[in-house]
Amino acid sequence: MSDVLLEVRDLRKHFPVRGGLFDRVRGQVRAVDGVSFTIARGGTLGLVGESGCGKSTLSRALLRLVEPTSGTVRLGGLDVTALPRSELRAARKRMQIVFQDPFASLNPRMTAGEMIAEALAIHGLARGARARERVAGLLTDVGLTPDHASRHPHEFSGGQRQRIGIARALAVEPELLVLDEPVSALDVSVQAQIVNLLVDLQARHGLTYLFVAHDLSVVEHVSDHVAVMYLGRIVEFAPAAELFRAPRHPYTRALLAAVPVSDPARRSRRVVLEGEVPSPADPPPGCAFHPRCALTRQGGTLEACRAAVPALRELAPGHTAACPYA
């Protein structure tokens, strides 16, 4: 795991805001605003944050399902952002995505076997009897049976549909899986099954994961490192054990304080986040978190927090946070 598989540098995705009589551009929604990180081969990076912070947009920009505004994405040294459209399909064989909603991401007119075999045909990997054999193996890999190949999505439960989505992503033997909240739409009892399946598949196939979630207890279980995102930017990055033991950014502390704990003796004082998440079309000056930050309400830091956007600074080996008071 010493070598880097995915390297993201200063990635941005801005959406134009149009209006008026001539539909002119009146502003920009800064959904992803200068994100940088790396993931080691065979590792898992957990990406967390509130809804609307830009996690899903970042996930899609990595694969160019939405085109980045600027920045670079390198997969094993290959600059994905610089590839022409004609060469993008071959690169996507190396990186696949599993979507949040397992029903919406499957074609209701196709059987499970047809959807998995389609990926094999598009990339020229197998057809006919070889494809059917490969489909049967993939279904078995994700905890289903070859008989499930003939069924349509509406005949499966939510957990089974997500297993089909995972099998389809694995069909082309990718190196990187982007998991965009893969368990948030599932029942709690099923979530654990899918998480354990993903951990098992990673061990067996040497996969690298970007695991996007808002459930920090799941992220703690599966991740080697964690990146905390707020309003399009990463505000803290650390090894998972270090971040959960000693969070440094006020936003990270608030997120962790809100995680339910079953043991009353371990309960911590909850940090209440006041106010609403600012609009990415009109972010606050300086640190975007300062209008909701507990530190600014304690006096003496507000002007400094409004003066400039804080850069990530290293607080411990491999642990960075974008807060001058961390």
mmCIF file of C-alpha atoms in Angstrom, residues 116-322:
data_model
loop_
_atom_site.group_PDB
_atom_site.id
_atom_site.type_symbol
_atom_site.label_atom_id
_atom_site.label_comp_id
_atom_site.label_asym_id
_atom_site.label_seq_id
_atom_site.Cartn_x
_atom_site.Cartn_y
_atom_site.Cartn_z
ATOM 1 C CA ILE A 116 -23.613 -7.177 -15.813
ATOM 2 C CA ALA A 117 -22.981 -8.721 -19.252
ATOM 3 C CA GLU A 118 -23.466 -5.295 -20.864
ATOM 4 C CA ALA A 119 -20.406 -3.974 -19.031
ATOM 5 C CA LEU A 120 -18.396 -6.954 -20.306
ATOM 6 C CA ALA A 121 -19.533 -6.349 -23.888
ATOM 7 C CA ILE A 122 -18.881 -2.587 -23.846
ATOM 8 C CA HIS A 123 -15.267 -3.135 -22.823
ATOM 9 C CA GLY A 124 -14.791 -6.174 -25.074
ATOM 10 C CA LEU A 125 -14.056 -8.542 -22.201
ATOM 11 C CA ALA A 126 -16.464 -11.411 -22.858
ATOM 12 C CA ARG A 127 -19.498 -12.434 -24.883
ATOM 13 C CA GLY A 128 -21.758 -15.466 -25.194
ATOM 14 C CA ALA A 129 -20.962 -18.451 -22.982
ATOM 15 C CA ARG A 130 -17.867 -16.762 -21.501
ATOM 16 C CA ALA A 131 -19.959 -13.762 -20.485
ATOM 17 C CA ARG A 132 -22.622 -15.962 -18.878
ATOM 18 C CA GLU A 133 -19.942 -17.816 -16.938
ATOM 19 C CA ARG A 134 -18.404 -14.539 -15.794
ATOM 20 C CA VAL A 135 -21.828 -13.169 -14.751
ATOM 21 C CA ALA A 136 -22.493 -16.296 -12.686
ATOM 22 C CA GLY A 137 -19.139 -15.906 -10.952
ATOM 23 C CA LEU A 138 -19.736 -12.233 -10.186
ATOM 24 C CA LEU A 139 -23.188 -12.890 -8.728
ATOM 25 C CA THR A 140 -21.695 -15.586 -6.516
ATOM 26 C CA ASP A 141 -18.905 -13.193 -5.501
ATOM 27 C CA VAL A 142 -21.412 -10.659 -4.138
ATOM 28 C CA GLY A 143 -23.500 -13.200 -2.233
ATOM 29 C CA LEU A 144 -26.196 -13.966 -4.815
ATOM 30 C CA THR A 145 -26.676 -17.077 -6.960
ATOM 31 C CA PRO A 146 -26.387 -17.636 -10.743
ATOM 32 C CA ASP A 147 -30.192 -18.121 -10.826
ATOM 33 C CA HIS A 148 -30.610 -14.430 -9.956
ATOM 34 C CA ALA A 149 -29.268 -13.506 -13.418
ATOM 35 C CA SER A 150 -32.705 -13.976 -14.997
ATOM 36 C CA ARG A 151 -34.564 -11.642 -12.609
ATOM 37 C CA HIS A 152 -35.416 -7.950 -13.069
ATOM 38 C CA PRO A 153 -34.602 -5.235 -10.485
ATOM 39 C CA HIS A 154 -38.156 -5.067 -9.078
ATOM 40 C CA GLU A 155 -37.840 -8.721 -8.030
ATOM 41 C CA PHE A 156 -34.982 -7.955 -5.619
ATOM 42 C CA SER A 157 -34.760 -6.352 -2.195
ATOM 43 C CA GLY A 158 -32.769 -3.146 -1.718
ATOM 44 C CA GLY A 159 -29.734 -4.996 -0.412
ATOM 45 C CA GLN A 160 -29.825 -7.455 -3.309
ATOM 46 C CA ARG A 161 -30.066 -4.596 -5.812
ATOM 47 C CA GLN A 162 -26.995 -2.987 -4.293
ATOM 48 C CA ARG A 163 -25.156 -6.305 -4.609
ATOM 49 C CA ILE A 164 -26.020 -6.295 -8.323
ATOM 50 C CA GLY A 165 -24.657 -2.745 -8.614
ATOM 51 C CA ILE A 166 -21.430 -3.879 -6.977
ATOM 52 C CA ALA A 167 -21.206 -6.922 -9.276
ATOM 53 C CA ARG A 168 -21.696 -4.693 -12.323
ATOM 54 C CA ALA A 169 -18.915 -2.376 -11.135
ATOM 55 C CA LEU A 170 -16.578 -5.329 -10.545
ATOM 56 C CA ALA A 171 -17.286 -6.856 -13.967
ATOM 57 C CA VAL A 172 -14.538 -4.861 -15.705
ATOM 58 C CA GLU A 173 -11.987 -5.638 -12.954
ATOM 59 C CA PRO A 174 -11.375 -2.032 -11.835
ATOM 60 C CA GLU A 175 -8.574 -0.850 -9.593
ATOM 61 C CA LEU A 176 -10.625 1.900 -7.938
ATOM 62 C CA LEU A 177 -14.222 1.812 -6.713
ATOM 63 C CA VAL A 178 -15.945 5.085 -5.872
ATOM 64 C CA LEU A 179 -18.683 4.167 -3.387
ATOM 65 C CA ASP A 180 -21.155 7.060 -3.270
ATOM 66 C CA GLU A 181 -23.071 6.465 -0.020
ATOM 67 C CA PRO A 182 -23.560 2.788 -0.915
ATOM 68 C CA VAL A 183 -25.517 1.868 2.238
ATOM 69 C CA SER A 184 -27.443 5.036 3.157
ATOM 70 C CA ALA A 185 -30.603 3.952 1.280
ATOM 71 C CA LEU A 186 -30.679 0.518 2.940
ATOM 72 C CA ASP A 187 -32.158 -0.819 6.174
ATOM 73 C CA VAL A 188 -29.745 -0.793 9.100
ATOM 74 C CA SER A 189 -29.616 -4.598 9.266
ATOM 75 C CA VAL A 190 -28.711 -4.761 5.576
ATOM 76 C CA GLN A 191 -26.113 -1.983 5.814
ATOM 77 C CA ALA A 192 -23.790 -4.156 7.890
ATOM 78 C CA GLN A 193 -24.046 -6.989 5.352
ATOM 79 C CA ILE A 194 -23.084 -4.707 2.446
ATOM 80 C CA VAL A 195 -20.227 -3.094 4.402
ATOM 81 C CA ASN A 196 -18.837 -6.517 5.320
ATOM 82 C CA LEU A 197 -19.169 -7.602 1.685
ATOM 83 C CA LEU A 198 -17.177 -4.561 0.535
ATOM 84 C CA VAL A 199 -14.437 -5.233 3.093
ATOM 85 C CA ASP A 200 -14.257 -8.865 1.962
ATOM 86 C CA LEU A 201 -14.145 -7.942 -1.750
ATOM 87 C CA GLN A 202 -11.353 -5.453 -1.102
ATOM 88 C CA ALA A 203 -9.266 -8.108 0.636
ATOM 89 C CA ARG A 204 -9.856 -10.684 -2.107
ATOM 90 C CA HIS A 205 -9.385 -8.439 -5.138
ATOM 91 C CA GLY A 206 -6.944 -5.791 -3.874
ATOM 92 C CA LEU A 207 -9.402 -2.972 -4.554
ATOM 93 C CA THR A 208 -8.933 0.690 -3.653
ATOM 94 C CA TYR A 209 -11.969 2.551 -2.285
ATOM 95 C CA LEU A 210 -13.195 6.113 -2.023
ATOM 96 C CA PHE A 211 -16.006 5.575 0.478
ATOM 97 C CA VAL A 212 -18.414 8.531 0.546
ATOM 98 C CA ALA A 213 -20.791 8.611 3.520
ATOM 99 C CA HIS A 214 -22.402 10.714 6.200
ATOM 100 C CA ASP A 215 -22.514 7.871 8.733
ATOM 101 C CA LEU A 216 -19.261 8.259 10.644
ATOM 102 C CA SER A 217 -19.583 4.928 12.434
ATOM 103 C CA VAL A 218 -19.476 3.147 9.058
ATOM 104 C CA VAL A 219 -16.563 5.287 7.895
ATOM 105 C CA GLU A 220 -14.600 4.479 11.052
ATOM 106 C CA HIS A 221 -15.099 0.766 10.388
ATOM 107 C CA VAL A 222 -13.913 0.684 6.762
ATOM 108 C CA SER A 223 -11.435 3.552 6.293
ATOM 109 C CA ASP A 224 -7.671 3.887 6.576
ATOM 110 C CA HIS A 225 -7.844 7.682 6.230
ATOM 111 C CA VAL A 226 -10.718 10.162 6.488
ATOM 112 C CA ALA A 227 -11.291 13.470 4.710
ATOM 113 C CA VAL A 228 -13.896 15.857 6.162
ATOM 114 C CA MET A 229 -15.567 18.113 3.605
ATOM 115 C CA TYR A 230 -17.462 21.346 4.184
ATOM 116 C CA LEU A 231 -18.942 23.567 1.469
ATOM 117 C CA GLY A 232 -16.755 22.241 -1.337
ATOM 118 C CA ARG A 233 -13.459 22.084 0.573
ATOM 119 C CA ILE A 234 -11.624 19.536 2.690
ATOM 120 C CA VAL A 235 -11.257 20.985 6.187
ATOM 121 C CA GLU A 236 -9.540 18.028 7.874
ATOM 122 C CA PHE A 237 -7.593 14.980 6.683
ATOM 123 C CA ALA A 238 -6.084 12.315 8.936
ATOM 124 C CA PRO A 239 -5.581 8.604 9.522
ATOM 125 C CA ALA A 240 -8.952 7.227 10.626
ATOM 126 C CA ALA A 241 -7.836 6.182 14.114
ATOM 127 C CA GLU A 242 -6.204 9.582 14.726
ATOM 128 C CA LEU A 243 -9.198 11.583 13.495
ATOM 129 C CA PHE A 244 -11.692 9.699 15.655
ATOM 130 C CA ARG A 245 -9.381 9.874 18.669
ATOM 131 C CA ALA A 246 -8.382 13.530 18.406
ATOM 132 C CA PRO A 247 -10.389 15.604 15.882
ATOM 133 C CA ARG A 248 -8.906 19.079 15.469
ATOM 134 C CA HIS A 249 -11.307 21.081 13.275
ATOM 135 C CA PRO A 250 -14.416 22.443 15.058
ATOM 136 C CA TYR A 251 -16.643 21.047 12.296
ATOM 137 C CA THR A 252 -15.198 17.553 12.689
ATOM 138 C CA ARG A 253 -15.731 17.723 16.451
ATOM 139 C CA ALA A 254 -19.360 18.677 15.925
ATOM 140 C CA LEU A 255 -19.921 15.792 13.501
ATOM 141 C CA LEU A 256 -18.372 13.270 15.881
ATOM 142 C CA ALA A 257 -20.288 14.624 18.867
ATOM 143 C CA ALA A 258 -23.537 13.961 16.999
ATOM 144 C CA VAL A 259 -22.792 10.250 16.460
ATOM 145 C CA PRO A 260 -25.084 8.119 18.675
ATOM 146 C CA VAL A 261 -23.231 6.094 21.317
ATOM 147 C CA SER A 262 -24.862 3.029 22.902
ATOM 148 C CA ASP A 263 -22.776 3.121 26.097
ATOM 149 C CA PRO A 264 -24.064 5.888 28.468
ATOM 150 C CA ALA A 265 -20.649 6.046 30.164
ATOM 151 C CA ARG A 266 -19.025 7.065 26.864
ATOM 152 C CA ARG A 267 -21.492 9.772 25.907
ATOM 153 C CA SER A 268 -19.890 13.113 25.172
ATOM 154 C CA ARG A 269 -21.412 16.546 25.371
ATOM 155 C CA ARG A 270 -23.176 17.271 22.119
ATOM 156 C CA VAL A 271 -21.922 20.203 20.045
ATOM 157 C CA VAL A 272 -24.932 21.930 18.491
ATOM 158 C CA LEU A 273 -24.299 23.453 15.082
ATOM 159 C CA GLU A 274 -26.286 26.672 14.875
ATOM 160 C CA GLY A 275 -27.579 28.165 11.634
ATOM 161 C CA GLU A 276 -27.882 26.694 8.164
ATOM 162 C CA VAL A 277 -25.217 25.475 5.768
ATOM 163 C CA PRO A 278 -24.299 28.531 3.638
ATOM 164 C CA SER A 279 -25.044 28.512 -0.078
ATOM 165 C CA PRO A 280 -22.103 27.427 -2.262
ATOM 166 C CA ALA A 281 -23.245 30.156 -4.660
ATOM 167 C CA ASP A 282 -22.608 32.796 -1.970
ATOM 168 C CA PRO A 283 -20.122 31.426 0.576
ATOM 169 C CA PRO A 284 -19.146 33.523 3.617
ATOM 170 C CA PRO A 285 -15.828 35.395 3.476
ATOM 171 C CA GLY A 286 -12.778 33.662 4.887
ATOM 172 C CA CYS A 287 -13.479 30.341 6.573
ATOM 173 C CA ALA A 288 -16.845 29.131 5.272
ATOM 174 C CA PHE A 289 -17.578 27.471 8.621
ATOM 175 C CA HIS A 290 -17.109 30.557 10.785
ATOM 176 C CA PRO A 291 -20.817 31.607 10.957
ATOM 177 C CA ARG A 292 -21.605 28.267 12.675
ATOM 178 C CA CYS A 293 -18.349 27.701 14.566
ATOM 179 C CA ALA A 294 -18.330 27.413 18.356
ATOM 180 C CA LEU A 295 -14.901 29.081 18.514
ATOM 181 C CA THR A 296 -16.176 32.299 16.929
ATOM 182 C CA ARG A 297 -18.933 32.499 19.538
ATOM 183 C CA GLN A 298 -16.337 32.356 22.313
ATOM 184 C CA GLY A 299 -14.904 35.703 21.246
ATOM 185 C CA GLY A 300 -11.649 36.957 19.791
ATOM 186 C CA THR A 301 -11.441 34.868 16.633
ATOM 187 C CA LEU A 302 -14.198 36.141 14.350
ATOM 188 C CA GLU A 303 -12.210 38.803 12.462
ATOM 189 C CA ALA A 304 -9.302 36.447 11.848
ATOM 190 C CA CYS A 305 -11.679 33.770 10.561
ATOM 191 C CA ARG A 306 -13.305 36.219 8.140
ATOM 192 C CA ALA A 307 -10.027 37.605 6.828
ATOM 193 C CA ALA A 308 -8.889 34.712 4.595
ATOM 194 C CA VAL A 309 -9.687 31.147 3.639
ATOM 195 C CA PRO A 310 -7.501 29.023 5.954
ATOM 196 C CA ALA A 311 -5.174 26.539 4.274
ATOM 197 C CA LEU A 312 -4.727 22.980 5.443
ATOM 198 C CA ARG A 313 -1.753 22.847 7.801
ATOM 199 C CA GLU A 314 -0.060 19.804 9.286
ATOM 200 C CA LEU A 315 -0.731 19.367 12.994
ATOM 201 C CA ALA A 316 0.734 15.864 13.336
ATOM 202 C CA PRO A 317 2.249 13.400 10.851
ATOM 203 C CA GLY A 318 -0.412 12.889 8.184
ATOM 204 C CA HIS A 319 -2.994 14.970 10.096
ATOM 205 C CA THR A 320 -3.974 18.333 8.578
ATOM 206 C CA ALA A 321 -6.753 20.786 9.374
ATOM 207 C CA ALA A 322 -7.886 24.091 7.855
#
